[in-house]
Coordinates of N, CA and C in Angstrom, one line a residue:
M126 N 11.1 -43.0 -9.7 CA 10.5 -44.4 -9.7 C 11.0 -45.1 -8.5
N127 N 10.1 -46.0 -8.0 CA 10.4 -46.8 -6.8 C 10.4 -48.3 -7.3
I128 N 11.3 -49.1 -6.8 CA 11.3 -50.5 -7.1 C 11.7 -51.2 -5.8
I129 N 11.1 -52.4 -5.6 CA 11.4 -53.2 -4.4 C 11.8 -54.6 -5.0
G130 N 13.0 -55.1 -4.5 CA 13.4 -56.4 -5.0 C 14.6 -56.9 -4.1
R131 N 15.1 -58.0 -4.5 CA 16.2 -58.7 -3.8 C 17.5 -58.6 -4.6
L132 N 18.6 -58.3 -3.8 CA 19.9 -58.3 -4.5 C 20.3 -59.7 -5.0
T133 N 20.8 -59.8 -6.2 CA 21.2 -61.0 -6.8 C 22.7 -61.4 -6.5
R134 N 23.4 -60.4 -6.0 CA 24.8 -60.6 -5.7 C 25.2 -59.5 -4.7
D135 N 26.3 -59.7 -4.0 CA 26.9 -58.6 -3.1 C 27.3 -57.4 -4.0
A136 N 27.1 -56.2 -3.4 CA 27.5 -55.0 -4.1 C 29.0 -54.9 -4.2
E137 N 29.4 -54.2 -5.2 CA 30.8 -54.0 -5.5 C 31.1 -52.5 -5.6
V138 N 32.2 -52.0 -5.0 CA 32.6 -50.6 -5.2 C 33.6 -50.5 -6.3
R139 N 33.4 -49.7 -7.2 CA 34.4 -49.5 -8.3 C 34.8 -48.1 -8.4
T140 N 36.1 -47.9 -8.7 CA 36.6 -46.6 -8.9 C 36.7 -46.3 -10.4
I141 N 36.1 -45.2 -10.8 CA 36.1 -44.9 -12.2 C 37.0 -43.6 -12.5
S142 N 36.9 -43.1 -13.6 CA 37.7 -41.9 -14.0 C 37.6 -40.8 -13.0
Q143 N 38.6 -40.0 -12.8 CA 38.7 -38.9 -11.9 C 38.5 -39.3 -10.4
D144 N 38.8 -40.5 -10.1 CA 38.8 -41.1 -8.7 C 37.4 -41.0 -8.1
K145 N 36.3 -41.1 -8.9 CA 35.0 -41.2 -8.4 C 34.7 -42.6 -8.2
Q146 N 33.9 -42.9 -7.1 CA 33.5 -44.2 -6.8 C 32.0 -44.4 -6.9
V147 N 31.7 -45.6 -7.3 CA 30.3 -46.0 -7.5 C 30.0 -47.4 -6.9
V148 N 28.9 -47.6 -6.3 CA 28.5 -48.9 -5.8 C 27.6 -49.5 -6.9
N149 N 28.0 -50.7 -7.3 CA 27.2 -51.4 -8.3 C 26.6 -52.7 -7.7
F150 N 25.3 -52.9 -8.0 CA 24.6 -54.1 -7.5 C 23.5 -54.4 -8.5
S151 N 22.9 -55.6 -8.3 CA 21.8 -56.1 -9.2 C 20.7 -56.5 -8.4
V152 N 19.5 -56.1 -8.8 CA 18.2 -56.4 -8.1 C 17.3 -57.2 -9.0
A153 N 16.6 -58.2 -8.5 CA 15.6 -59.0 -9.2 C 14.2 -58.7 -8.6
I154 N 13.3 -58.5 -9.5 CA 11.9 -58.2 -9.1 C 11.0 -59.2 -9.7
N155 N 10.2 -59.9 -8.9 CA 9.2 -60.9 -9.4 C 7.9 -60.2 -9.7
D156 N 7.3 -60.5 -10.9 CA 6.1 -59.9 -11.3 C 5.2 -61.0 -11.9
S157 N 3.9 -60.8 -11.8 CA 3.0 -61.8 -12.4 C 1.8 -61.0 -13.0
Y158 N 1.2 -61.6 -14.0 CA 0.0 -61.0 -14.6 C -0.8 -62.2 -15.3
K159 N -2.1 -61.9 -15.6 CA -2.9 -62.9 -16.3 C -2.9 -62.5 -17.8
N160 N -2.7 -63.5 -18.7 CA -2.8 -63.2 -20.1 C -4.2 -63.3 -20.6
K161 N -4.5 -63.2 -21.9 CA -5.8 -63.1 -22.4 C -6.6 -64.4 -22.2
Q162 N -5.9 -65.5 -22.0 CA -6.5 -66.8 -21.8 C -6.8 -67.0 -20.3
G163 N -6.4 -66.1 -19.4 CA -6.6 -66.2 -18.0 C -5.5 -66.9 -17.3
E164 N -4.5 -67.3 -17.9 CA -3.3 -68.0 -17.3 C -2.4 -67.0 -16.6
R165 N -2.0 -67.4 -15.4 CA -1.1 -66.5 -14.7 C 0.3 -66.7 -15.2
I166 N 1.0 -65.6 -15.6 CA 2.3 -65.6 -16.2 C 3.2 -64.9 -15.1
E167 N 4.3 -65.6 -14.8 CA 5.2 -65.1 -13.8 C 6.5 -64.8 -14.5
Q168 N 7.1 -63.6 -14.2 CA 8.4 -63.2 -14.8 C 9.3 -62.6 -13.8
T169 N 10.6 -62.6 -14.0 CA 11.5 -61.9 -13.2 C 12.2 -60.8 -14.0
I170 N 12.3 -59.6 -13.5 CA 12.9 -58.5 -14.2 C 14.2 -58.2 -13.4
Y171 N 15.3 -58.0 -14.1 CA 16.6 -57.7 -13.4 C 17.0 -56.3 -13.8
F172 N 17.5 -55.6 -12.7 CA 18.0 -54.2 -12.9 C 19.4 -54.2 -12.4
D173 N 20.3 -53.6 -13.3 CA 21.7 -53.3 -12.8 C 21.6 -51.9 -12.2
C174 N 22.0 -51.8 -10.9 CA 21.9 -50.6 -10.2 C 23.2 -49.9 -9.9
S175 N 23.2 -48.6 -9.8 CA 24.4 -47.8 -9.5 C 24.0 -46.8 -8.4
Y176 N 24.9 -46.6 -7.5 CA 24.7 -45.6 -6.4 C 25.9 -44.8 -6.2
W177 N 25.9 -43.5 -6.4 CA 27.0 -42.6 -6.5 C 27.3 -41.8 -5.2
I178 N 26.3 -41.8 -4.3 CA 26.4 -40.9 -3.2 C 27.4 -41.2 -2.1
S179 N 27.4 -42.5 -1.7 CA 28.3 -42.9 -0.6 C 28.6 -44.4 -0.8
T180 N 29.9 -44.8 -0.6 CA 30.3 -46.2 -0.8 C 30.1 -47.0 0.5
K181 N 29.8 -46.3 1.6 CA 29.6 -46.9 2.9 C 28.5 -47.9 2.9
V182 N 27.5 -47.7 2.1 CA 26.3 -48.6 2.1 C 26.6 -50.0 1.4
A183 N 27.7 -50.1 0.7 CA 28.1 -51.3 0.0 C 28.2 -52.5 0.9
S184 N 28.7 -52.4 2.1 CA 28.8 -53.5 3.0 C 27.4 -54.1 3.5
L185 N 26.4 -53.3 3.4 CA 25.1 -53.7 3.8 C 24.3 -54.3 2.6
L186 N 24.7 -54.1 1.4 CA 24.0 -54.6 0.2 C 24.6 -56.0 -0.1
T187 N 24.0 -57.0 0.5 CA 24.5 -58.4 0.3 C 23.4 -59.2 -0.4
K188 N 23.9 -60.2 -1.1 CA 23.0 -61.1 -1.9 C 21.8 -61.5 -1.0
G189 N 20.6 -61.4 -1.6 CA 19.4 -61.8 -0.9 C 18.7 -60.8 -0.1
T190 N 19.3 -59.6 0.1 CA 18.7 -58.5 0.9 C 17.6 -57.9 0.1
L191 N 16.5 -57.7 0.8 CA 15.3 -57.0 0.2 C 15.6 -55.5 0.4
V192 N 15.5 -54.8 -0.8 CA 15.7 -53.4 -0.8 C 14.6 -52.6 -1.5
E193 N 14.4 -51.4 -1.0 CA 13.5 -50.5 -1.7 C 14.3 -49.4 -2.3
L194 N 14.2 -49.1 -3.5 CA 15.1 -48.1 -4.2 C 14.3 -47.0 -4.8
I195 N 14.8 -45.8 -4.8 CA 14.2 -44.7 -5.5 C 15.3 -44.2 -6.4
G196 N 14.9 -43.9 -7.6 CA 15.8 -43.4 -8.6 C 15.2 -43.3 -10.0
R197 N 16.0 -43.3 -11.0 CA 15.5 -43.2 -12.3 C 16.1 -44.3 -13.2
L198 N 15.3 -44.7 -14.1 CA 15.6 -45.9 -15.0 C 16.1 -45.4 -16.3
S199 N 17.1 -46.1 -16.8 CA 17.6 -45.8 -18.2 C 17.9 -47.2 -18.9
P200 N 17.5 -47.3 -20.2 CA 17.8 -48.5 -20.9 C 19.3 -48.4 -21.4
R201 N 19.8 -49.6 -21.7 CA 21.1 -49.7 -22.3 C 21.2 -50.8 -23.3
A202 N 22.0 -50.7 -24.2 CA 22.2 -51.7 -25.3 C 23.7 -51.9 -25.5
W203 N 24.1 -53.1 -25.8 CA 25.5 -53.5 -26.1 C 25.5 -54.7 -26.9
T204 N 26.7 -55.1 -27.4 CA 26.9 -56.3 -28.2 C 27.8 -57.2 -27.3
N205 N 27.4 -58.4 -27.1 CA 28.2 -59.3 -26.2 C 29.4 -59.8 -27.0
S206 N 30.2 -60.7 -26.3 CA 31.5 -61.2 -26.9 C 31.2 -62.1 -28.1
E207 N 30.0 -62.6 -28.3 CA 29.7 -63.4 -29.4 C 29.1 -62.6 -30.6
G208 N 29.0 -61.3 -30.4 CA 28.5 -60.4 -31.4 C 27.0 -60.3 -31.4
E209 N 26.3 -60.8 -30.4 CA 24.9 -60.7 -30.3 C 24.4 -59.4 -29.6
P210 N 23.4 -58.8 -30.2 CA 22.9 -57.6 -29.5 C 22.2 -57.9 -28.2
R211 N 22.4 -57.2 -27.1 CA 21.8 -57.4 -25.8 C 21.2 -56.1 -25.3
A212 N 20.3 -56.1 -24.4 CA 19.7 -54.9 -23.8 C 19.5 -55.2 -22.3
G213 N 19.4 -54.1 -21.6 CA 19.2 -54.2 -20.1 C 18.7 -52.9 -19.6
L214 N 18.4 -52.9 -18.3 CA 17.9 -51.7 -17.6 C 18.9 -51.3 -16.5
N215 N 19.2 -50.1 -16.5 CA 20.1 -49.5 -15.4 C 19.2 -48.7 -14.5
F216 N 19.4 -48.8 -13.2 CA 18.6 -48.0 -12.3 C 19.6 -47.2 -11.5
H217 N 19.5 -45.9 -11.7 CA 20.4 -44.9 -11.1 C 19.8 -44.5 -9.8
T218 N 20.3 -45.1 -8.7 CA 19.6 -45.0 -7.4 C 20.0 -43.8 -6.6
S219 N 19.0 -43.1 -6.1 CA 19.2 -41.9 -5.3 C 18.9 -42.2 -3.8
Q220 N 18.1 -43.1 -3.5 CA 17.8 -43.5 -2.1 C 17.7 -45.0 -2.0
I221 N 18.2 -45.5 -0.9 CA 18.2 -47.0 -0.6 C 17.6 -47.2 0.8
K222 N 16.6 -48.1 0.9 CA 16.1 -48.5 2.2 C 16.2 -50.0 2.2
L223 N 16.9 -50.5 3.3 CA 17.1 -52.0 3.4 C 15.9 -52.5 4.3
H224 N 15.4 -53.6 3.9 CA 14.3 -54.3 4.6 C 14.7 -55.6 5.2
G225 N 16.0 -55.9 5.2 CA 16.5 -57.1 5.8 C 16.9 -58.1 4.7
G226 N 17.5 -59.2 5.1 CA 17.9 -60.1 4.1 C 18.6 -61.3 4.7
S227 N 19.5 -61.9 3.9 CA 20.1 -63.2 4.3 C 21.1 -63.0 5.4
R228 N 21.9 -61.9 5.4 CA 22.9 -61.8 6.4 C 22.8 -60.5 7.2
K229 N 22.1 -59.5 6.7 CA 22.0 -58.2 7.4 C 20.5 -58.0 7.7
T230 N 20.2 -57.4 8.8 CA 18.8 -57.0 9.2 C 18.7 -55.6 9.5
E231 N 19.9 -54.8 9.4 CA 19.8 -53.4 9.7 C 19.0 -52.7 8.7
T232 N 18.5 -51.5 9.0 CA 17.8 -50.7 8.1 C 18.6 -49.4 8.0
S233 N 18.8 -49.0 6.7 CA 19.6 -47.9 6.4 C 18.9 -47.1 5.3
Q234 N 19.0 -45.8 5.4 CA 18.5 -45.0 4.3 C 19.5 -43.9 4.0
A235 N 19.8 -43.8 2.7 CA 20.7 -42.7 2.3 C 19.9 -41.9 1.3
S236 N 20.1 -40.6 1.4 CA 19.3 -39.7 0.6 C 20.3 -38.9 -0.4
E237 N 19.7 -38.5 -1.5 CA 20.5 -37.8 -2.5 C 20.8 -36.4 -2.0
Q238 N 22.1 -36.1 -2.0 CA 22.5 -34.7 -1.6 C 23.0 -33.9 -2.7
N239 N 23.3 -34.5 -3.8 CA 23.9 -33.8 -5.0 C 22.7 -33.4 -5.9
S240 N 22.9 -32.4 -6.6 CA 21.9 -32.1 -7.6 C 22.1 -33.0 -8.8
E241 N 21.1 -33.1 -9.7 CA 21.3 -34.0 -10.8 C 22.4 -33.6 -11.7
D242 N 22.7 -32.3 -11.7 CA 23.8 -31.8 -12.6 C 25.1 -32.3 -12.1
D243 N 25.3 -32.7 -10.8 CA 26.5 -33.2 -10.3 C 26.7 -34.7 -10.5
L244 N 25.7 -35.4 -10.9 CA 25.8 -36.8 -11.1 C 26.6 -37.1 -12.4
P245 N 27.5 -38.1 -12.3 CA 28.4 -38.4 -13.4 C 27.8 -39.2 -14.6
F246 N 26.5 -39.2 -14.7 CA 25.9 -40.0 -15.8 C 24.8 -39.2 -16.5

């Protein structure tokens, strides 16, 4: 799946079990459509993204940067601190292409080198 959107915050590198590191970031995608009455409806869809291949890209993933991502989508559900059920979309990113943004204009592409069996999710 391909998605194109803007980062909603700077990327963070996290270390998880077994000293594996992951780059976490969030992307917003604006979409619009016409309803049955012909009115244009605009909506924003948010994706929580993870990138496991290299942490070097994290410094380029800054808030406002336009990115094109290739990967796979998975739903997730949880209960928040108030006990309310919540849902979201995770995007497991295998390729990142930067199209510029608020602070960075470099273009970088990272490609998946691991087989899907090696991914920790």
